[in-house]
Tab-separated table of N, CA, C and O in Angstrom:
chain	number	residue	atom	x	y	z
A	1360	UNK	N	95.925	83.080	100.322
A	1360	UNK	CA	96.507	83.811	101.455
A	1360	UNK	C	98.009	83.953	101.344
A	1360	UNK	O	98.651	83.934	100.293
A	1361	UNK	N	98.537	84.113	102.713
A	1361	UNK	CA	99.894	84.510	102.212
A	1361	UNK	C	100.614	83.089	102.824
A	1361	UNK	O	100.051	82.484	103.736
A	1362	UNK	N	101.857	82.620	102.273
A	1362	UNK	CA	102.092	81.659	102.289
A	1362	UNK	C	103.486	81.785	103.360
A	1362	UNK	O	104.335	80.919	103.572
A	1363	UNK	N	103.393	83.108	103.911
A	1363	UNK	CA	104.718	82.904	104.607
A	1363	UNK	C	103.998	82.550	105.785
A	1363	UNK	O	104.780	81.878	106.459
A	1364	UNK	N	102.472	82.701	106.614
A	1364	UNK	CA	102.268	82.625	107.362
A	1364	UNK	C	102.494	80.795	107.503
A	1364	UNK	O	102.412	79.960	106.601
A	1365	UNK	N	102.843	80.559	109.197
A	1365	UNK	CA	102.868	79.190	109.801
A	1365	UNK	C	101.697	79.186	111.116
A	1365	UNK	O	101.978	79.380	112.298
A	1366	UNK	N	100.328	78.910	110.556
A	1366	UNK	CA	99.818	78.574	111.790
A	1366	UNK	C	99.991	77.871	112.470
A	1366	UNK	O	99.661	78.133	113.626
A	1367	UNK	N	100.564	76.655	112.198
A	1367	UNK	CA	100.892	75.610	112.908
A	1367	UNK	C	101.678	75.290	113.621
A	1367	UNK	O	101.684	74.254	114.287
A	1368	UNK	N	103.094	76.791	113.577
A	1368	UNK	CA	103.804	76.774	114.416
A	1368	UNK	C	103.012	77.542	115.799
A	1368	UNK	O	103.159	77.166	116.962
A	1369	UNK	N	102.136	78.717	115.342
A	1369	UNK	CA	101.344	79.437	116.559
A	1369	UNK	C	100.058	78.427	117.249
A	1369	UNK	O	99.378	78.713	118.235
A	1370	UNK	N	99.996	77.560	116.662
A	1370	UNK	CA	99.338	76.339	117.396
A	1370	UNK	C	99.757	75.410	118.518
A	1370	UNK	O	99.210	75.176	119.596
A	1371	UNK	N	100.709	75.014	118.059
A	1371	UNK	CA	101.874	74.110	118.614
A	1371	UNK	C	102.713	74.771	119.554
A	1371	UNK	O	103.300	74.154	120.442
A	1372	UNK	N	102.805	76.165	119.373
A	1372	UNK	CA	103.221	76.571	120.584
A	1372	UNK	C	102.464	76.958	121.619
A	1372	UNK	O	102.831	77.021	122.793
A	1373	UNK	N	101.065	77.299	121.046
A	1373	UNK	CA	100.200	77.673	122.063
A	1373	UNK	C	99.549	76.244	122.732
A	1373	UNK	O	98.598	76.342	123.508
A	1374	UNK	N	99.880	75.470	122.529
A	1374	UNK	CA	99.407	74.196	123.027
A	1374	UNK	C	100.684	73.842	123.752
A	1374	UNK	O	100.434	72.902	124.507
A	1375	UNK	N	101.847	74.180	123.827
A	1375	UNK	CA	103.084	73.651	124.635
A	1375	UNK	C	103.586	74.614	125.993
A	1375	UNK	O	104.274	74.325	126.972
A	1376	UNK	N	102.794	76.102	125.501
A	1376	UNK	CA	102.748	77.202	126.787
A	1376	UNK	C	101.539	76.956	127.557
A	1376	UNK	O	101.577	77.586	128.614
A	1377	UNK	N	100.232	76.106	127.377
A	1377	UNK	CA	99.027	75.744	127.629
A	1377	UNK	C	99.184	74.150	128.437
A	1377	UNK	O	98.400	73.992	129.372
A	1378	UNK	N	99.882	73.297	128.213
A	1378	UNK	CA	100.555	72.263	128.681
A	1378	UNK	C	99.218	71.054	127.799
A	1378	UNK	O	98.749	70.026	128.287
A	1379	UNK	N	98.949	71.592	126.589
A	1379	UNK	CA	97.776	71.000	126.210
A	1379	UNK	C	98.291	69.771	125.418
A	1379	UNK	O	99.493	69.564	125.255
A	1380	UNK	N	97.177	68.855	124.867
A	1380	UNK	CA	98.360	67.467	123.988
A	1380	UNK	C	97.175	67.828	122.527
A	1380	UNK	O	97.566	67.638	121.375
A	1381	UNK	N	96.426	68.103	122.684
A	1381	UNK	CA	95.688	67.678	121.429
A	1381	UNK	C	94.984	68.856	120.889
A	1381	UNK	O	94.579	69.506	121.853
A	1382	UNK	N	94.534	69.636	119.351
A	1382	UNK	CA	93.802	70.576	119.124
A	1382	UNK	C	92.518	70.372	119.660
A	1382	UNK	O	92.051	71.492	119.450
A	1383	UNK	N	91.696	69.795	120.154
A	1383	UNK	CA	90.649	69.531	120.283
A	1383	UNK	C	90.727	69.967	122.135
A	1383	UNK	O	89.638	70.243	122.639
A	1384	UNK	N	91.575	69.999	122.765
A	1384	UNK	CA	91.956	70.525	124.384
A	1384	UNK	C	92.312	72.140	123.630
A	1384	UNK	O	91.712	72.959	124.326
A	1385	UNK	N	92.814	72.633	122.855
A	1385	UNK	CA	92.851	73.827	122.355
A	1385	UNK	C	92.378	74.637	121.705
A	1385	UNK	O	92.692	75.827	121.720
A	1386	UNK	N	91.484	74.088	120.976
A	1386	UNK	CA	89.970	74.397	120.752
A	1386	UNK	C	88.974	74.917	122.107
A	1386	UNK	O	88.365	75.980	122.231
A	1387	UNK	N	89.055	73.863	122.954
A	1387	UNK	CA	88.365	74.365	124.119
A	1387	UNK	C	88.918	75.100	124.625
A	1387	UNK	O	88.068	75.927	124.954
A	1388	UNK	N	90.115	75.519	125.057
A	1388	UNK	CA	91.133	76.541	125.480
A	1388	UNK	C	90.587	78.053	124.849
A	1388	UNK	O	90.192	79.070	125.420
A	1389	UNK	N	90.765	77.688	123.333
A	1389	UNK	CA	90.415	79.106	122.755
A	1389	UNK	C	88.808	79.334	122.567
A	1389	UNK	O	88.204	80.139	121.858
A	1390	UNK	N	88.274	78.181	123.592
A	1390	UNK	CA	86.584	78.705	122.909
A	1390	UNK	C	85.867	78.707	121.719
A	1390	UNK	O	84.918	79.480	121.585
A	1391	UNK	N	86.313	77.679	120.538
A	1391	UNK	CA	86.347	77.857	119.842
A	1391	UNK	C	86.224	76.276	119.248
A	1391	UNK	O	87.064	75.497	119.698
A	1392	UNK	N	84.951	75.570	117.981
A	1392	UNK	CA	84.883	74.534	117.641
A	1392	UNK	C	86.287	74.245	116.977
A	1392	UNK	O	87.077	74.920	116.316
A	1393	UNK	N	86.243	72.663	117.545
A	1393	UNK	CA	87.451	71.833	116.949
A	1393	UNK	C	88.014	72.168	115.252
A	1393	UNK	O	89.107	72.386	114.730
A	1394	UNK	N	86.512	72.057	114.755
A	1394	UNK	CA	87.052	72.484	113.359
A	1394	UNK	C	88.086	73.515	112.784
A	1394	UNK	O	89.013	73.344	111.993
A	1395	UNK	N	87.539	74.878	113.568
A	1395	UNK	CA	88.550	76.131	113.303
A	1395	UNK	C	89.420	75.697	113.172
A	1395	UNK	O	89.734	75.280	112.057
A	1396	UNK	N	90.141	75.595	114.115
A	1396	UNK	CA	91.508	75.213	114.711
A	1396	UNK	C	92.141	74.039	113.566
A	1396	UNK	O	93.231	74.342	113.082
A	1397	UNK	N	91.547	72.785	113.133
A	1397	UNK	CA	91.775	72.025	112.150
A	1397	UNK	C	91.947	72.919	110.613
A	1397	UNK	O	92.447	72.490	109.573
A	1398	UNK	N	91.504	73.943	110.807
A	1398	UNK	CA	91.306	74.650	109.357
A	1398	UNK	C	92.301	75.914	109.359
A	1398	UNK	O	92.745	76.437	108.337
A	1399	UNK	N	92.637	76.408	110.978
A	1399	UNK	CA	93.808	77.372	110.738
A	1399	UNK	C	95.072	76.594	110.342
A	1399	UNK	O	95.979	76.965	109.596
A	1400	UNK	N	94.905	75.189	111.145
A	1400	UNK	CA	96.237	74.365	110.832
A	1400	UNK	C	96.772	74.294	109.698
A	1400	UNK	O	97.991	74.258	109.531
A	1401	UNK	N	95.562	74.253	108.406
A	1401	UNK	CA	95.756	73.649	107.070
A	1401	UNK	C	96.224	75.162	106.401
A	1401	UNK	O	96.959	75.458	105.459
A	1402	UNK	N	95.560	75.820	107.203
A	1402	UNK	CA	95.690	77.224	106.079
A	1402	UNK	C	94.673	77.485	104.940
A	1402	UNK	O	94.771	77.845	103.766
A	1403	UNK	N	93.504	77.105	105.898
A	1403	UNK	CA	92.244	76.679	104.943
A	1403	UNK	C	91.374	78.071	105.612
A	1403	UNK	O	90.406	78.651	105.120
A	1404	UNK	N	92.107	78.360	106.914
A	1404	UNK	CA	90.982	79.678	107.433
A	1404	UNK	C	92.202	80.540	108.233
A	1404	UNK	O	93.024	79.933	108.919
A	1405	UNK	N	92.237	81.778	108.105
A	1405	UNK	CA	93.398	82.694	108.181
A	1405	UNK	C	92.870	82.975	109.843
A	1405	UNK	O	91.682	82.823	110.126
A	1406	UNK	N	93.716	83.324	110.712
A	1406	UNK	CA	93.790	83.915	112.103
A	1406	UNK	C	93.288	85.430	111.882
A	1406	UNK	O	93.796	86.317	111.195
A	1407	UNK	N	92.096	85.447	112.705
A	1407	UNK	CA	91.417	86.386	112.222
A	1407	UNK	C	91.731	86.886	113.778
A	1407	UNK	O	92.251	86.344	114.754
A	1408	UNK	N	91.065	88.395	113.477
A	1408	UNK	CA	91.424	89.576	114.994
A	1408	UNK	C	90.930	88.479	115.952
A	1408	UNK	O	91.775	87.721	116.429
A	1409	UNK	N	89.534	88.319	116.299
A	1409	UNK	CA	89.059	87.761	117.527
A	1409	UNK	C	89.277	86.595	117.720
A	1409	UNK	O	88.887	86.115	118.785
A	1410	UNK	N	90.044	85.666	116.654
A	1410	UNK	CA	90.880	84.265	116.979
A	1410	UNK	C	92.081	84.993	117.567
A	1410	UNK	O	92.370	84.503	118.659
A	1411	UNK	N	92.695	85.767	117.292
A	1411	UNK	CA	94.186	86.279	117.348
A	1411	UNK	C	93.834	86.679	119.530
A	1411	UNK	O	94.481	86.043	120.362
A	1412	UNK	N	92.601	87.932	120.040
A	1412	UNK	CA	92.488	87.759	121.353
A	1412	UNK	C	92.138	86.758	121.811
A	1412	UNK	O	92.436	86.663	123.002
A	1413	UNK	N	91.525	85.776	121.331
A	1413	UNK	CA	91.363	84.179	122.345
A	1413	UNK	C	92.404	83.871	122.660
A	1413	UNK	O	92.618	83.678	123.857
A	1414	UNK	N	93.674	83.675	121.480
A	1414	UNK	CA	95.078	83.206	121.756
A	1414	UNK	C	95.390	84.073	122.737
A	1414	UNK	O	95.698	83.670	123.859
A	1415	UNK	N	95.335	85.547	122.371
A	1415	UNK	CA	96.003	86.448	124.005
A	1415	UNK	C	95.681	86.216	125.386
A	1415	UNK	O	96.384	85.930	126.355
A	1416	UNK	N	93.802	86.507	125.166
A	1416	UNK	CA	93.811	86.052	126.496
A	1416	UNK	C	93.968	84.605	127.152
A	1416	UNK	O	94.081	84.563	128.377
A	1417	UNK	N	93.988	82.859	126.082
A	1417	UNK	CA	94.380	82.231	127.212
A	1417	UNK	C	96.369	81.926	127.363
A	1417	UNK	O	96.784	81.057	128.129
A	1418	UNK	N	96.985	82.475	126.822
A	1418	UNK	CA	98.266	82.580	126.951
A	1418	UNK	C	98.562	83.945	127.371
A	1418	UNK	O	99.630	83.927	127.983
A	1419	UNK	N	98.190	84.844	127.319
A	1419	UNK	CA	99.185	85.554	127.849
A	1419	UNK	C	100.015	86.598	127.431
A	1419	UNK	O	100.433	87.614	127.987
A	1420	UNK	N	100.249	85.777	125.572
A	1420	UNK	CA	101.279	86.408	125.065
A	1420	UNK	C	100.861	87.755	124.107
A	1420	UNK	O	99.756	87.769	123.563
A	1421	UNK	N	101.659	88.702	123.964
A	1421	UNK	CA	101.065	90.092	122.951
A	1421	UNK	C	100.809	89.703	121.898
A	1421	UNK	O	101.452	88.741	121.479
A	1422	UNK	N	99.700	90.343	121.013
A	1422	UNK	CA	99.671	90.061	119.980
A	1422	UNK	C	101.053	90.295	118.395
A	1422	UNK	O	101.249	89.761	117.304
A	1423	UNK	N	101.660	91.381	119.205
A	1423	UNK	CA	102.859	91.004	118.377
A	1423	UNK	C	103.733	89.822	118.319
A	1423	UNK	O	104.196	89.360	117.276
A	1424	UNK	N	103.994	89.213	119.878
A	1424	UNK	CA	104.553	87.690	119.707
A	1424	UNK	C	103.330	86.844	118.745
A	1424	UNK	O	103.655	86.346	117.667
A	1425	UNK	N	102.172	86.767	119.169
A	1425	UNK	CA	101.144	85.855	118.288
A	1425	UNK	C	101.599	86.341	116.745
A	1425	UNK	O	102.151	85.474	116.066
A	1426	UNK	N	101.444	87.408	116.263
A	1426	UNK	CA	101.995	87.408	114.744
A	1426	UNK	C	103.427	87.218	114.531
A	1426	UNK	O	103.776	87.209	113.350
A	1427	UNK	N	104.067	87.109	115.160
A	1427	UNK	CA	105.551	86.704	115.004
A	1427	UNK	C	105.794	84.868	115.018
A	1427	UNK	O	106.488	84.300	114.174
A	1428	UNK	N	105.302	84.381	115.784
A	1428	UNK	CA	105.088	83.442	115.874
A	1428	UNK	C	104.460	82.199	114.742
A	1428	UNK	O	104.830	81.042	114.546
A	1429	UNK	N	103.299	83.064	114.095
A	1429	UNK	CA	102.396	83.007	113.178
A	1429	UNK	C	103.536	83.121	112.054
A	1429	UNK	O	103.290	82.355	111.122
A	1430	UNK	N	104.533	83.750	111.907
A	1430	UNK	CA	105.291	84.419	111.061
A	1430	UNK	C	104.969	85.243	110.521
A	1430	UNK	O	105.436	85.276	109.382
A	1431	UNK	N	104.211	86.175	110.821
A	1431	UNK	CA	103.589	87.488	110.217
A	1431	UNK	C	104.898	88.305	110.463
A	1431	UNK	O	104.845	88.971	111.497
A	1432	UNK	N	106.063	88.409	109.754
A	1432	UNK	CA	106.825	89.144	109.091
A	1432	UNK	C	105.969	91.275	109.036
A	1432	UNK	O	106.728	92.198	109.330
A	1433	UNK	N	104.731	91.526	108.709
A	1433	UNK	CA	104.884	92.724	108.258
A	1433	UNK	C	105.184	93.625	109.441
A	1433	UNK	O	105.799	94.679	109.276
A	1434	UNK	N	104.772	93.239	110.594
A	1434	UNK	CA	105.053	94.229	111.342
A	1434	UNK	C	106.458	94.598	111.727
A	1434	UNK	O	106.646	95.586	112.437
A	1435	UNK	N	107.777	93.617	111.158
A	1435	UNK	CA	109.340	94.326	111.671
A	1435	UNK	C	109.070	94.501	110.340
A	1435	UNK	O	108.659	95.661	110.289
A	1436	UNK	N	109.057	94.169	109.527
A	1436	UNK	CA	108.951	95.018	107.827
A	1436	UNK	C	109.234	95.971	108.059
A	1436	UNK	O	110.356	96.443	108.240
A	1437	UNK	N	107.583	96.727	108.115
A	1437	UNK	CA	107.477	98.549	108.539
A	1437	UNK	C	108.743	98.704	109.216
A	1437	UNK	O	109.715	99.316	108.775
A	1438	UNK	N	108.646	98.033	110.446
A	1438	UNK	CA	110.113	99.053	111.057
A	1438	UNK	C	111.473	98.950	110.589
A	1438	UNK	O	112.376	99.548	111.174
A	1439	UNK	N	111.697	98.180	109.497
A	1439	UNK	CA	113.037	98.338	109.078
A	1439	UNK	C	112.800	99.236	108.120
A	1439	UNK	O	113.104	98.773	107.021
A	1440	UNK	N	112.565	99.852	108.093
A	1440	UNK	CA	112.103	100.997	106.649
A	1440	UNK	C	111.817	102.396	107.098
A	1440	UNK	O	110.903	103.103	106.673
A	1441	UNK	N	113.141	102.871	108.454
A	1441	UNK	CA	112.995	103.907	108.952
A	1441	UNK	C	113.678	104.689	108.181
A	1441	UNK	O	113.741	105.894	108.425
C-alpha cells in the first residue's frame, strides 16, 4: 500500500472526537469487529469506502478531513496542479 498513509493518526483522532479510550469502544462506535480496526492500525487492511462512511457518520467529520487526516495527500495534489 501506500506508505504515506497514517491510520493511526485517523484512529486516534477519531477516538479523541468520540471521547473513546480503547479500539475495541471504537470498533463498536464504527460497527465494526475489533479486529479491523487492529489491522487498519498496522496497515495490514487499507480504509476502505464503507470503513471511510462509518468514520463519517459516527463523527461527523467530511470525508475529505477523514483522508486528510489519514494523510491521504492526493486529493490537495490534484488541486495544486491548476
Amino acid at each position: 500500500g501506500n506508505m504515506q498513509t497514517k491510520p493511526q493518526n485517523l484512529l486516534d483522532e477519531l477516538k479523541r472526537m468520540l471521547g473513546l479510550k480503547t479500539d475495541a469502544q471504537l470498533a463498536e462506535a464504527l460497527k465494526t469487529p475489533p479486529p479491523v480496526i487492529s489491522k487498519v492500525r498496522t496497515g495490514a487492511l487499507l480504509v476502505g469506502s464503507t470503513m471511510l462512511i462509518r468514520m463519517y457518520d459516527a463523527s461527523g467529520l467530511s470525508i475529505d478531513d477523514l483522508r486528510e487526516l489519514m494523510g491521504d495527500t492526493r486529493r490537495r495534489a490534484r488541486a495544486a496542479t491548476q
